[in-house]
Amino acid sequence: MRKKALQCVVTFRSTTDAMEFEARAAAFGLGGRIIPLPPVIDAGCGLAWKEDEANTGLVEKMLTAGQLSYDKICHVEI
């Protein structure tokens, strides 16, 4: 069984927003991935981006610089 760790989770209002984020993530050096929305979060389209907590600043920079649409940024243990 994998140990839970605190993660930065970005939620999106639409699947299109999630796919756009995923398409640009590697260029910003992010190593996360698209996941189903964790049940502890009530938001958006049902998809989320899971990223290492240490990269939260980079995620925020990408969202701002890329003018990407998203719902919210959460920090959860998953």
mmCIF file with all atom_site columns, N, CA and C in Angstrom:
data_model
loop_
_atom_site.group_PDB
_atom_site.id
_atom_site.type_symbol
_atom_site.label_atom_id
_atom_site.label_alt_id
_atom_site.label_comp_id
_atom_site.label_asym_id
_atom_site.label_entity_id
_atom_site.label_seq_id
_atom_site.pdbx_PDB_ins_code
_atom_site.Cartn_x
_atom_site.Cartn_y
_atom_site.Cartn_z
_atom_site.occupancy
_atom_site.B_iso_or_equiv
_atom_site.pdbx_formal_charge
_atom_site.auth_seq_id
_atom_site.auth_comp_id
_atom_site.auth_asym_id
_atom_site.auth_atom_id
_atom_site.pdbx_PDB_model_num
ATOM 1   N N  . MET A 1 1  ? 0.843   -1.187 0.000   1.00 0.00 ? 1  MET A N  1
ATOM 2   C CA . MET A 1 1  ? 0.000   0.000  0.000   1.00 0.00 ? 1  MET A CA 1
ATOM 3   C C  . MET A 1 1  ? 0.887   1.248  0.000   1.00 0.00 ? 1  MET A C  1
ATOM 4   N N  . ARG A 1 2  ? 0.584   2.161  -0.898  1.00 0.00 ? 2  ARG A N  1
ATOM 5   C CA . ARG A 1 2  ? 1.357   3.379  -1.039  1.00 0.00 ? 2  ARG A CA 1
ATOM 6   C C  . ARG A 1 2  ? 0.990   4.354  0.078   1.00 0.00 ? 2  ARG A C  1
ATOM 7   N N  . LYS A 1 3  ? 2.008   5.005  0.637   1.00 0.00 ? 3  LYS A N  1
ATOM 8   C CA . LYS A 1 3  ? 1.790   5.986  1.697   1.00 0.00 ? 3  LYS A CA 1
ATOM 9   C C  . LYS A 1 3  ? 1.237   7.282  1.103   1.00 0.00 ? 3  LYS A C  1
ATOM 10  N N  . LYS A 1 4  ? 0.222   7.849  1.750   1.00 0.00 ? 4  LYS A N  1
ATOM 11  C CA . LYS A 1 4  ? -0.362  9.108  1.285   1.00 0.00 ? 4  LYS A CA 1
ATOM 12  C C  . LYS A 1 4  ? 0.619   10.248 1.546   1.00 0.00 ? 4  LYS A C  1
ATOM 13  N N  . ALA A 1 5  ? 0.609   11.219 0.637   1.00 0.00 ? 5  ALA A N  1
ATOM 14  C CA . ALA A 1 5  ? 1.470   12.389 0.771   1.00 0.00 ? 5  ALA A CA 1
ATOM 15  C C  . ALA A 1 5  ? 0.681   13.628 0.371   1.00 0.00 ? 5  ALA A C  1
ATOM 16  N N  . LEU A 1 6  ? 1.043   14.757 0.934   1.00 0.00 ? 6  LEU A N  1
ATOM 17  C CA . LEU A 1 6  ? 0.389   16.010 0.603   1.00 0.00 ? 6  LEU A CA 1
ATOM 18  C C  . LEU A 1 6  ? 0.704   16.368 -0.844  1.00 0.00 ? 6  LEU A C  1
ATOM 19  N N  . GLN A 1 7  ? -0.325  16.674 -1.616  1.00 0.00 ? 7  GLN A N  1
ATOM 20  C CA . GLN A 1 7  ? -0.198  16.986 -3.034  1.00 0.00 ? 7  GLN A CA 1
ATOM 21  C C  . GLN A 1 7  ? -0.897  18.296 -3.356  1.00 0.00 ? 7  GLN A C  1
ATOM 22  N N  . CYS A 1 8  ? -0.399  18.971 -4.364  1.00 0.00 ? 8  CYS A N  1
ATOM 23  C CA . CYS A 1 8  ? -1.057  20.147 -4.926  1.00 0.00 ? 8  CYS A CA 1
ATOM 24  C C  . CYS A 1 8  ? -2.025  19.626 -5.988  1.00 0.00 ? 8  CYS A C  1
ATOM 25  N N  . VAL A 1 9  ? -3.291  19.954 -5.865  1.00 0.00 ? 9  VAL A N  1
ATOM 26  C CA . VAL A 1 9  ? -4.306  19.478 -6.805  1.00 0.00 ? 9  VAL A CA 1
ATOM 27  C C  . VAL A 1 9  ? -5.014  20.688 -7.412  1.00 0.00 ? 9  VAL A C  1
ATOM 28  N N  . VAL A 1 10 ? -4.965  20.781 -8.736  1.00 0.00 ? 10 VAL A N  1
ATOM 29  C CA . VAL A 1 10 ? -5.629  21.859 -9.456  1.00 0.00 ? 10 VAL A CA 1
ATOM 30  C C  . VAL A 1 10 ? -6.916  21.296 -10.048 1.00 0.00 ? 10 VAL A C  1
ATOM 31  N N  . THR A 1 11 ? -8.036  21.952 -9.773  1.00 0.00 ? 11 THR A N  1
ATOM 32  C CA . THR A 1 11 ? -9.304  21.519 -10.343 1.00 0.00 ? 11 THR A CA 1
ATOM 33  C C  . THR A 1 11 ? -9.686  22.458 -11.482 1.00 0.00 ? 11 THR A C  1
ATOM 34  N N  . PHE A 1 12 ? -10.508 21.944 -12.378 1.00 0.00 ? 12 PHE A N  1
ATOM 35  C CA . PHE A 1 12 ? -10.867 22.685 -13.584 1.00 0.00 ? 12 PHE A CA 1
ATOM 36  C C  . PHE A 1 12 ? -12.377 22.745 -13.754 1.00 0.00 ? 12 PHE A C  1
ATOM 37  N N  . ARG A 1 13 ? -12.859 23.786 -14.407 1.00 0.00 ? 13 ARG A N  1
ATOM 38  C CA . ARG A 1 13 ? -14.288 23.941 -14.673 1.00 0.00 ? 13 ARG A CA 1
ATOM 39  C C  . ARG A 1 13 ? -14.742 23.079 -15.842 1.00 0.00 ? 13 ARG A C  1
ATOM 40  N N  . SER A 1 14 ? -13.800 22.759 -16.753 1.00 0.00 ? 14 SER A N  1
ATOM 41  C CA . SER A 1 14 ? -14.165 21.965 -17.922 1.00 0.00 ? 14 SER A CA 1
ATOM 42  C C  . SER A 1 14 ? -13.040 20.996 -18.286 1.00 0.00 ? 14 SER A C  1
ATOM 43  N N  . THR A 1 15 ? -13.400 19.952 -19.003 1.00 0.00 ? 15 THR A N  1
ATOM 44  C CA . THR A 1 15 ? -12.418 18.988 -19.489 1.00 0.00 ? 15 THR A CA 1
ATOM 45  C C  . THR A 1 15 ? -11.427 19.671 -20.429 1.00 0.00 ? 15 THR A C  1
ATOM 46  N N  . THR A 1 16 ? -11.906 20.604 -21.221 1.00 0.00 ? 16 THR A N  1
ATOM 47  C CA . THR A 1 16 ? -11.036 21.344 -22.141 1.00 0.00 ? 16 THR A CA 1
ATOM 48  C C  . THR A 1 16 ? -9.946  22.094 -21.384 1.00 0.00 ? 16 THR A C  1
ATOM 49  N N  . ASP A 1 17 ? -10.307 22.715 -20.253 1.00 0.00 ? 17 ASP A N  1
ATOM 50  C CA . ASP A 1 17 ? -9.320  23.418 -19.426 1.00 0.00 ? 17 ASP A CA 1
ATOM 51  C C  . ASP A 1 17 ? -8.272  22.448 -18.879 1.00 0.00 ? 17 ASP A C  1
ATOM 52  N N  . ALA A 1 18 ? -8.712  21.285 -18.446 1.00 0.00 ? 18 ALA A N  1
ATOM 53  C CA . ALA A 1 18 ? -7.790  20.277 -17.922 1.00 0.00 ? 18 ALA A CA 1
ATOM 54  C C  . ALA A 1 18 ? -6.820  19.801 -19.002 1.00 0.00 ? 18 ALA A C  1
ATOM 55  N N  . MET A 1 19 ? -7.316  19.564 -20.206 1.00 0.00 ? 19 MET A N  1
ATOM 56  C CA . MET A 1 19 ? -6.475  19.092 -21.300 1.00 0.00 ? 19 MET A CA 1
ATOM 57  C C  . MET A 1 19 ? -5.474  20.177 -21.739 1.00 0.00 ? 19 MET A C  1
ATOM 58  N N  . GLU A 1 20 ? -5.893  21.427 -21.707 1.00 0.00 ? 20 GLU A N  1
ATOM 59  C CA . GLU A 1 20 ? -4.998  22.531 -22.045 1.00 0.00 ? 20 GLU A CA 1
ATOM 60  C C  . GLU A 1 20 ? -3.863  22.625 -21.023 1.00 0.00 ? 20 GLU A C  1
ATOM 61  N N  . PHE A 1 21 ? -4.192  22.485 -19.754 1.00 0.00 ? 21 PHE A N  1
ATOM 62  C CA . PHE A 1 21 ? -3.175  22.505 -18.711 1.00 0.00 ? 21 PHE A CA 1
ATOM 63  C C  . PHE A 1 21 ? -2.193  21.362 -18.933 1.00 0.00 ? 21 PHE A C  1
ATOM 64  N N  . GLU A 1 22 ? -2.701  20.175 -19.180 1.00 0.00 ? 22 GLU A N  1
ATOM 65  C CA . GLU A 1 22 ? -1.847  19.008 -19.396 1.00 0.00 ? 22 GLU A CA 1
ATOM 66  C C  . GLU A 1 22 ? -0.912  19.213 -20.594 1.00 0.00 ? 22 GLU A C  1
ATOM 67  N N  . ALA A 1 23 ? -1.429  19.795 -21.653 1.00 0.00 ? 23 ALA A N  1
ATOM 68  C CA . ALA A 1 23 ? -0.630  20.009 -22.860 1.00 0.00 ? 23 ALA A CA 1
ATOM 69  C C  . ALA A 1 23 ? 0.542   20.964 -22.621 1.00 0.00 ? 23 ALA A C  1
ATOM 70  N N  . ARG A 1 24 ? 0.394   21.883 -21.686 1.00 0.00 ? 24 ARG A N  1
ATOM 71  C CA . ARG A 1 24 ? 1.444   22.884 -21.429 1.00 0.00 ? 24 ARG A CA 1
ATOM 72  C C  . ARG A 1 24 ? 2.345   22.540 -20.247 1.00 0.00 ? 24 ARG A C  1
ATOM 73  N N  . ALA A 1 25 ? 1.967   21.586 -19.434 1.00 0.00 ? 25 ALA A N  1
ATOM 74  C CA . ALA A 1 25 ? 2.662   21.309 -18.174 1.00 0.00 ? 25 ALA A CA 1
ATOM 75  C C  . ALA A 1 25 ? 4.133   20.935 -18.347 1.00 0.00 ? 25 ALA A C  1
ATOM 76  N N  . ALA A 1 26 ? 4.460   20.100 -19.286 1.00 0.00 ? 26 ALA A N  1
ATOM 77  C CA . ALA A 1 26 ? 5.843   19.650 -19.467 1.00 0.00 ? 26 ALA A CA 1
ATOM 78  C C  . ALA A 1 26 ? 6.774   20.818 -19.794 1.00 0.00 ? 26 ALA A C  1
ATOM 79  N N  . ALA A 1 27 ? 6.295   21.785 -20.562 1.00 0.00 ? 27 ALA A N  1
ATOM 80  C CA . ALA A 1 27 ? 7.112   22.940 -20.924 1.00 0.00 ? 27 ALA A CA 1
ATOM 81  C C  . ALA A 1 27 ? 7.487   23.775 -19.693 1.00 0.00 ? 27 ALA A C  1
ATOM 82  N N  . PHE A 1 28 ? 6.683   23.685 -18.634 1.00 0.00 ? 28 PHE A N  1
ATOM 83  C CA . PHE A 1 28 ? 6.963   24.400 -17.394 1.00 0.00 ? 28 PHE A CA 1
ATOM 84  C C  . PHE A 1 28 ? 7.743   23.542 -16.398 1.00 0.00 ? 28 PHE A C  1
ATOM 85  N N  . GLY A 1 29 ? 8.074   22.330 -16.789 1.00 0.00 ? 29 GLY A N  1
ATOM 86  C CA . GLY A 1 29 ? 8.848   21.451 -15.917 1.00 0.00 ? 29 GLY A CA 1
ATOM 87  C C  . GLY A 1 29 ? 8.026   20.711 -14.879 1.00 0.00 ? 29 GLY A C  1
ATOM 88  N N  . LEU A 1 30 ? 6.723   20.635 -15.082 1.00 0.00 ? 30 LEU A N  1
ATOM 89  C CA . LEU A 1 30 ? 5.875   19.907 -14.144 1.00 0.00 ? 30 LEU A CA 1
ATOM 90  C C  . LEU A 1 30 ? 5.888   18.422 -14.475 1.00 0.00 ? 30 LEU A C  1
ATOM 91  N N  . GLY A 1 31 ? 5.846   17.598 -13.455 1.00 0.00 ? 31 GLY A N  1
ATOM 92  C CA . GLY A 1 31 ? 5.888   16.153 -13.655 1.00 0.00 ? 31 GLY A CA 1
ATOM 93  C C  . GLY A 1 31 ? 4.641   15.446 -13.190 1.00 0.00 ? 31 GLY A C  1
ATOM 94  N N  . GLY A 1 32 ? 3.587   16.204 -12.922 1.00 0.00 ? 32 GLY A N  1
ATOM 95  C CA . GLY A 1 32 ? 2.337   15.619 -12.426 1.00 0.00 ? 32 GLY A CA 1
ATOM 96  C C  . GLY A 1 32 ? 1.544   14.960 -13.535 1.00 0.00 ? 32 GLY A C  1
ATOM 97  N N  . ARG A 1 33 ? 0.256   14.731 -13.223 1.00 0.00 ? 33 ARG A N  1
ATOM 98  C CA . ARG A 1 33 ? -0.606  14.078 -14.203 1.00 0.00 ? 33 ARG A CA 1
ATOM 99  C C  . ARG A 1 33 ? -2.065  14.397 -13.919 1.00 0.00 ? 33 ARG A C  1
ATOM 100 N N  . ILE A 1 34 ? -2.900  14.152 -14.931 1.00 0.00 ? 34 ILE A N  1
ATOM 101 C CA . ILE A 1 34 ? -4.346  14.296 -14.781 1.00 0.00 ? 34 ILE A CA 1
ATOM 102 C C  . ILE A 1 34 ? -4.863  13.087 -13.995 1.00 0.00 ? 34 ILE A C  1
ATOM 103 N N  . ILE A 1 35 ? -5.747  13.366 -13.029 1.00 0.00 ? 35 ILE A N  1
ATOM 104 C CA . ILE A 1 35 ? -6.354  12.307 -12.221 1.00 0.00 ? 35 ILE A CA 1
ATOM 105 C C  . ILE A 1 35 ? -7.857  12.568 -12.118 1.00 0.00 ? 35 ILE A C  1
ATOM 106 N N  . PRO A 1 36 ? -8.624  11.547 -11.752 1.00 0.00 ? 36 PRO A N  1
ATOM 107 C CA . PRO A 1 36 ? -10.030 11.807 -11.424 1.00 0.00 ? 36 PRO A CA 1
ATOM 108 C C  . PRO A 1 36 ? -10.085 12.691 -10.171 1.00 0.00 ? 36 PRO A C  1
ATOM 109 N N  . LEU A 1 37 ? -11.068 13.535 -10.096 1.00 0.00 ? 37 LEU A N  1
ATOM 110 C CA . LEU A 1 37 ? -11.206 14.429 -8.954  1.00 0.00 ? 37 LEU A CA 1
ATOM 111 C C  . LEU A 1 37 ? -11.305 13.618 -7.664  1.00 0.00 ? 37 LEU A C  1
ATOM 112 N N  . PRO A 1 38 ? -10.413 13.868 -6.682  1.00 0.00 ? 38 PRO A N  1
ATOM 113 C CA . PRO A 1 38 ? -10.495 13.136 -5.411  1.00 0.00 ? 38 PRO A CA 1
ATOM 114 C C  . PRO A 1 38 ? -11.834 13.408 -4.721  1.00 0.00 ? 38 PRO A C  1
ATOM 115 N N  . PRO A 1 39 ? -12.406 12.412 -4.064  1.00 0.00 ? 39 PRO A N  1
ATOM 116 C CA . PRO A 1 39 ? -13.720 12.579 -3.438  1.00 0.00 ? 39 PRO A CA 1
ATOM 117 C C  . PRO A 1 39 ? -13.767 13.645 -2.338  1.00 0.00 ? 39 PRO A C  1
ATOM 118 N N  . VAL A 1 40 ? -12.621 14.009 -1.778  1.00 0.00 ? 40 VAL A N  1
ATOM 119 C CA . VAL A 1 40 ? -12.605 15.025 -0.720  1.00 0.00 ? 40 VAL A CA 1
ATOM 120 C C  . VAL A 1 40 ? -12.748 16.438 -1.273  1.00 0.00 ? 40 VAL A C  1
ATOM 121 N N  . ILE A 1 41 ? -12.718 16.580 -2.602  1.00 0.00 ? 41 ILE A N  1
ATOM 122 C CA . ILE A 1 41 ? -12.845 17.892 -3.243  1.00 0.00 ? 41 ILE A CA 1
ATOM 123 C C  . ILE A 1 41 ? -14.153 17.942 -4.018  1.00 0.00 ? 41 ILE A C  1
ATOM 124 N N  . ASP A 1 42 ? -14.901 18.990 -3.790  1.00 0.00 ? 42 ASP A N  1
ATOM 125 C CA . ASP A 1 42 ? -16.153 19.194 -4.514  1.00 0.00 ? 42 ASP A CA 1
ATOM 126 C C  . ASP A 1 42 ? -15.954 20.367 -5.464  1.00 0.00 ? 42 ASP A C  1
ATOM 127 N N  . ALA A 1 43 ? -15.702 20.040 -6.737  1.00 0.00 ? 43 ALA A N  1
ATOM 128 C CA . ALA A 1 43 ? -15.445 21.113 -7.697  1.00 0.00 ? 43 ALA A CA 1
ATOM 129 C C  . ALA A 1 43 ? -15.467 20.595 -9.116  1.00 0.00 ? 43 ALA A C  1
ATOM 130 N N  . GLY A 1 44 ? -15.599 21.513 -10.026 1.00 0.00 ? 44 GLY A N  1
ATOM 131 C CA . GLY A 1 44 ? -15.305 21.356 -11.426 1.00 0.00 ? 44 GLY A CA 1
ATOM 132 C C  . GLY A 1 44 ? -15.857 20.188 -12.204 1.00 0.00 ? 44 GLY A C  1
ATOM 133 N N  . CYS A 1 45 ? -15.062 19.791 -13.183 1.00 0.00 ? 45 CYS A N  1
ATOM 134 C CA . CYS A 1 45 ? -15.502 18.874 -14.231 1.00 0.00 ? 45 CYS A CA 1
ATOM 135 C C  . CYS A 1 45 ? -15.269 17.397 -13.918 1.00 0.00 ? 45 CYS A C  1
ATOM 136 N N  . GLY A 1 46 ? -14.634 17.083 -12.817 1.00 0.00 ? 46 GLY A N  1
ATOM 137 C CA . GLY A 1 46 ? -14.355 15.683 -12.503 1.00 0.00 ? 46 GLY A CA 1
ATOM 138 C C  . GLY A 1 46 ? -12.923 15.284 -12.782 1.00 0.00 ? 46 GLY A C  1
ATOM 139 N N  . LEU A 1 47 ? -12.130 16.194 -13.373 1.00 0.00 ? 47 LEU A N  1
ATOM 140 C CA . LEU A 1 47 ? -10.714 15.948 -13.606 1.00 0.00 ? 47 LEU A CA 1
ATOM 141 C C  . LEU A 1 47 ? -9.897  16.953 -12.814 1.00 0.00 ? 47 LEU A C  1
ATOM 142 N N  . ALA A 1 48 ? -8.685  16.546 -12.442 1.00 0.00 ? 48 ALA A N  1
ATOM 143 C CA . ALA A 1 48 ? -7.789  17.425 -11.695 1.00 0.00 ? 48 ALA A CA 1
ATOM 144 C C  . ALA A 1 48 ? -6.349  17.114 -12.100 1.00 0.00 ? 48 ALA A C  1
ATOM 145 N N  . TRP A 1 49 ? -5.451  18.034 -11.812 1.00 0.00 ? 49 TRP A N  1
ATOM 146 C CA . TRP A 1 49 ? -4.023  17.829 -12.029 1.00 0.00 ? 49 TRP A CA 1
ATOM 147 C C  . TRP A 1 49 ? -3.392  17.608 -10.662 1.00 0.00 ? 49 TRP A C  1
ATOM 148 N N  . LYS A 1 50 ? -2.673  16.515 -10.515 1.00 0.00 ? 50 LYS A N  1
ATOM 149 C CA . LYS A 1 50 ? -1.972  16.212 -9.258  1.00 0.00 ? 50 LYS A CA 1
ATOM 150 C C  . LYS A 1 50 ? -0.496  16.497 -9.463  1.00 0.00 ? 50 LYS A C  1
ATOM 151 N N  . GLU A 1 51 ? 0.059   17.314 -8.576  1.00 0.00 ? 51 GLU A N  1
ATOM 152 C CA . GLU A 1 51 ? 1.464   17.711 -8.672  1.00 0.00 ? 51 GLU A CA 1
ATOM 153 C C  . GLU A 1 51 ? 2.091   17.645 -7.289  1.00 0.00 ? 51 GLU A C  1
ATOM 154 N N  . ASP A 1 52 ? 3.370   17.384 -7.243  1.00 0.00 ? 52 ASP A N  1
ATOM 155 C CA . ASP A 1 52 ? 4.103   17.363 -5.988  1.00 0.00 ? 52 ASP A CA 1
ATOM 156 C C  . ASP A 1 52 ? 3.924   18.709 -5.271  1.00 0.00 ? 52 ASP A C  1
ATOM 157 N N  . GLU A 1 53 ? 3.685   18.661 -3.991  1.00 0.00 ? 53 GLU A N  1
ATOM 158 C CA . GLU A 1 53 ? 3.448   19.862 -3.182  1.00 0.00 ? 53 GLU A CA 1
ATOM 159 C C  . GLU A 1 53 ? 4.583   20.880 -3.335  1.00 0.00 ? 53 GLU A C  1
ATOM 160 N N  . ALA A 1 54 ? 5.799   20.411 -3.500  1.00 0.00 ? 54 ALA A N  1
ATOM 161 C CA . ALA A 1 54 ? 6.951   21.303 -3.633  1.00 0.00 ? 54 ALA A CA 1
ATOM 162 C C  . ALA A 1 54 ? 6.876   22.165 -4.895  1.00 0.00 ? 54 ALA A C  1
ATOM 163 N N  . ASN A 1 55 ? 6.086   21.774 -5.872  1.00 0.00 ? 55 ASN A N  1
ATOM 164 C CA . ASN A 1 55 ? 5.963   22.509 -7.125  1.00 0.00 ? 55 ASN A CA 1
ATOM 165 C C  . ASN A 1 55 ? 4.758   23.448 -7.167  1.00 0.00 ? 55 ASN A C  1
ATOM 166 N N  . THR A 1 56 ? 4.142   23.731 -6.036  1.00 0.00 ? 56 THR A N  1
ATOM 167 C CA . THR A 1 56 ? 2.959   24.596 -6.002  1.00 0.00 ? 56 THR A CA 1
ATOM 168 C C  . THR A 1 56 ? 3.242   25.960 -6.628  1.00 0.00 ? 56 THR A C  1
ATOM 169 N N  . GLY A 1 57 ? 4.379   26.551 -6.317  1.00 0.00 ? 57 GLY A N  1
ATOM 170 C CA . GLY A 1 57 ? 4.738   27.856 -6.875  1.00 0.00 ? 57 GLY A CA 1
ATOM 171 C C  . GLY A 1 57 ? 4.844   27.814 -8.389  1.00 0.00 ? 57 GLY A C  1
ATOM 172 N N  . LEU A 1 58 ? 5.399   26.730 -8.912  1.00 0.00 ? 58 LEU A N  1
ATOM 173 C CA . LEU A 1 58 ? 5.526   26.567 -10.354 1.00 0.00 ? 58 LEU A CA 1
ATOM 174 C C  . LEU A 1 58 ? 4.158   26.403 -11.013 1.00 0.00 ? 58 LEU A C  1
ATOM 175 N N  . VAL A 1 59 ? 3.262   25.682 -10.353 1.00 0.00 ? 59 VAL A N  1
ATOM 176 C CA . VAL A 1 59 ? 1.895   25.524 -10.857 1.00 0.00 ? 59 VAL A CA 1
ATOM 177 C C  . VAL A 1 59 ? 1.213   26.895 -10.933 1.00 0.00 ? 59 VAL A C  1
ATOM 178 N N  . GLU A 1 60 ? 1.328   27.666 -9.869  1.00 0.00 ? 60 GLU A N  1
ATOM 179 C CA . GLU A 1 60 ? 0.709   28.991 -9.838  1.00 0.00 ? 60 GLU A CA 1
ATOM 180 C C  . GLU A 1 60 ? 1.294   29.896 -10.925 1.00 0.00 ? 60 GLU A C  1
ATOM 181 N N  . LYS A 1 61 ? 2.614   29.817 -11.118 1.00 0.00 ? 61 LYS A N  1
ATOM 182 C CA . LYS A 1 61 ? 3.272   30.611 -12.155 1.00 0.00 ? 61 LYS A CA 1
ATOM 183 C C  . LYS A 1 61 ? 2.750   30.222 -13.540 1.00 0.00 ? 61 LYS A C  1
ATOM 184 N N  . MET A 1 62 ? 2.604   28.929 -13.783 1.00 0.00 ? 62 MET A N  1
ATOM 185 C CA . MET A 1 62 ? 2.112   28.457 -15.069 1.00 0.00 ? 62 MET A CA 1
ATOM 186 C C  . MET A 1 62 ? 0.691   28.945 -15.327 1.00 0.00 ? 62 MET A C  1
ATOM 187 N N  . LEU A 1 63 ? -0.162  28.846 -14.319 1.00 0.00 ? 63 LEU A N  1
ATOM 188 C CA . LEU A 1 63 ? -1.551  29.284 -14.479 1.00 0.00 ? 63 LEU A CA 1
ATOM 189 C C  . LEU A 1 63 ? -1.630  30.773 -14.815 1.00 0.00 ? 63 LEU A C  1
ATOM 190 N N  . THR A 1 64 ? -0.799  31.574 -14.158 1.00 0.00 ? 64 THR A N  1
ATOM 191 C CA . THR A 1 64 ? -0.800  33.016 -14.393 1.00 0.00 ? 64 THR A CA 1
ATOM 192 C C  . THR A 1 64 ? -0.175  33.360 -15.741 1.00 0.00 ? 64 THR A C  1
ATOM 193 N N  . ALA A 1 65 ? 1.012   32.846 -16.009 1.00 0.00 ? 65 ALA A N  1
ATOM 194 C CA . ALA A 1 65 ? 1.727   33.172 -17.242 1.00 0.00 ? 65 ALA A CA 1
ATOM 195 C C  . ALA A 1 65 ? 0.994   32.668 -18.480 1.00 0.00 ? 65 ALA A C  1
ATOM 196 N N  . GLY A 1 66 ? 0.383   31.507 -18.361 1.00 0.00 ? 66 GLY A N  1
ATOM 197 C CA . GLY A 1 66 ? -0.318  30.924 -19.499 1.00 0.00 ? 66 GLY A CA 1
ATOM 198 C C  . GLY A 1 66 ? -1.754  31.368 -19.628 1.00 0.00 ? 66 GLY A C  1
ATOM 199 N N  . GLN A 1 67 ? -2.192  32.193 -18.674 1.00 0.00 ? 67 GLN A N  1
ATOM 200 C CA . GLN A 1 67 ? -3.580  32.655 -18.636 1.00 0.00 ? 67 GLN A CA 1
ATOM 201 C C  . GLN A 1 67 ? -4.552  31.486 -18.807 1.00 0.00 ? 67 GLN A C  1
ATOM 202 N N  . LEU A 1 68 ? -4.296  30.440 -18.033 1.00 0.00 ? 68 LEU A N  1
ATOM 203 C CA . LEU A 1 68 ? -5.101  29.222 -18.100 1.00 0.00 ? 68 LEU A CA 1
ATOM 204 C C  . LEU A 1 68 ? -6.284  29.305 -17.155 1.00 0.00 ? 68 LEU A C  1
ATOM 205 N N  . SER A 1 69 ? -7.397  28.741 -17.579 1.00 0.00 ? 69 SER A N  1
ATOM 206 C CA . SER A 1 69 ? -8.600  28.704 -16.746 1.00 0.00 ? 69 SER A CA 1
ATOM 207 C C  . SER A 1 69 ? -8.540  27.493 -15.829 1.00 0.00 ? 69 SER A C  1
ATOM 208 N N  . TYR A 1 70 ? -8.918  27.699 -14.578 1.00 0.00 ? 70 TYR A N  1
ATOM 209 C CA . TYR A 1 70 ? -8.993  26.619 -13.600 1.00 0.00 ? 70 TYR A CA 1
ATOM 210 C C  . TYR A 1 70 ? -10.023 26.988 -12.557 1.00 0.00 ? 70 TYR A C  1
ATOM 211 N N  . ASP A 1 71 ? -10.376 26.005 -11.734 1.00 0.00 ? 71 ASP A N  1
ATOM 212 C CA . ASP A 1 71 ? -11.371 26.249 -10.692 1.00 0.00 ? 71 ASP A CA 1
ATOM 213 C C  . ASP A 1 71 ? -10.681 26.681 -9.402  1.00 0.00 ? 71 ASP A C  1
ATOM 214 N N  . LYS A 1 72 ? -9.845  25.795 -8.838  1.00 0.00 ? 72 LYS A N  1
ATOM 215 C CA . LYS A 1 72 ? -9.130  26.143 -7.615  1.00 0.00 ? 72 LYS A CA 1
ATOM 216 C C  . LYS A 1 72 ? -7.913  25.252 -7.431  1.00 0.00 ? 72 LYS A C  1
ATOM 217 N N  . ILE A 1 73 ? -7.052  25.673 -6.514  1.00 0.00 ? 73 ILE A N  1
ATOM 218 C CA . ILE A 1 73 ? -5.869  24.896 -6.130  1.00 0.00 ? 73 ILE A CA 1
ATOM 219 C C  . ILE A 1 73 ? -6.106  24.417 -4.706  1.00 0.00 ? 73 ILE A C  1
ATOM 220 N N  . CYS A 1 74 ? -5.984  23.104 -4.507  1.00 0.00 ? 74 CYS A N  1
ATOM 221 C CA . CYS A 1 74 ? -6.187  22.509 -3.188  1.00 0.00 ? 74 CYS A CA 1
ATOM 222 C C  . CYS A 1 74 ? -4.915  21.775 -2.771  1.00 0.00 ? 74 CYS A C  1
ATOM 223 N N  . HIS A 1 75 ? -4.778  21.563 -1.488  1.00 0.00 ? 75 HIS A N  1
ATOM 224 C CA . HIS A 1 75 ? -3.670  20.786 -0.969  1.00 0.00 ? 75 HIS A CA 1
ATOM 225 C C  . HIS A 1 75 ? -4.269  19.655 -0.137  1.00 0.00 ? 75 HIS A C  1
ATOM 226 N N  . VAL A 1 76 ? -4.136  18.435 -0.646  1.00 0.00 ? 76 VAL A N  1
ATOM 227 C CA . VAL A 1 76 ? -4.762  17.274 -0.014  1.00 0.00 ? 76 VAL A CA 1
ATOM 228 C C  . VAL A 1 76 ? -3.787  16.099 0.055   1.00 0.00 ? 76 VAL A C  1
ATOM 229 N N  . GLU A 1 77 ? -4.009  15.236 1.030   1.00 0.00 ? 77 GLU A N  1
ATOM 230 C CA . GLU A 1 77 ? -3.235  14.007 1.123   1.00 0.00 ? 77 GLU A CA 1
ATOM 231 C C  . GLU A 1 77 ? -3.894  12.952 0.279   1.00 0.00 ? 77 GLU A C  1
ATOM 232 N N  . ILE A 1 78 ? -3.188  12.511 -0.741  1.00 0.00 ? 78 ILE A N  1
ATOM 233 C CA . ILE A 1 78 ? -3.680  11.421 -1.596  1.00 0.00 ? 78 ILE A CA 1
ATOM 234 C C  . ILE A 1 78 ? -2.536  10.509 -1.963  1.00 0.00 ? 78 ILE A C  1
#
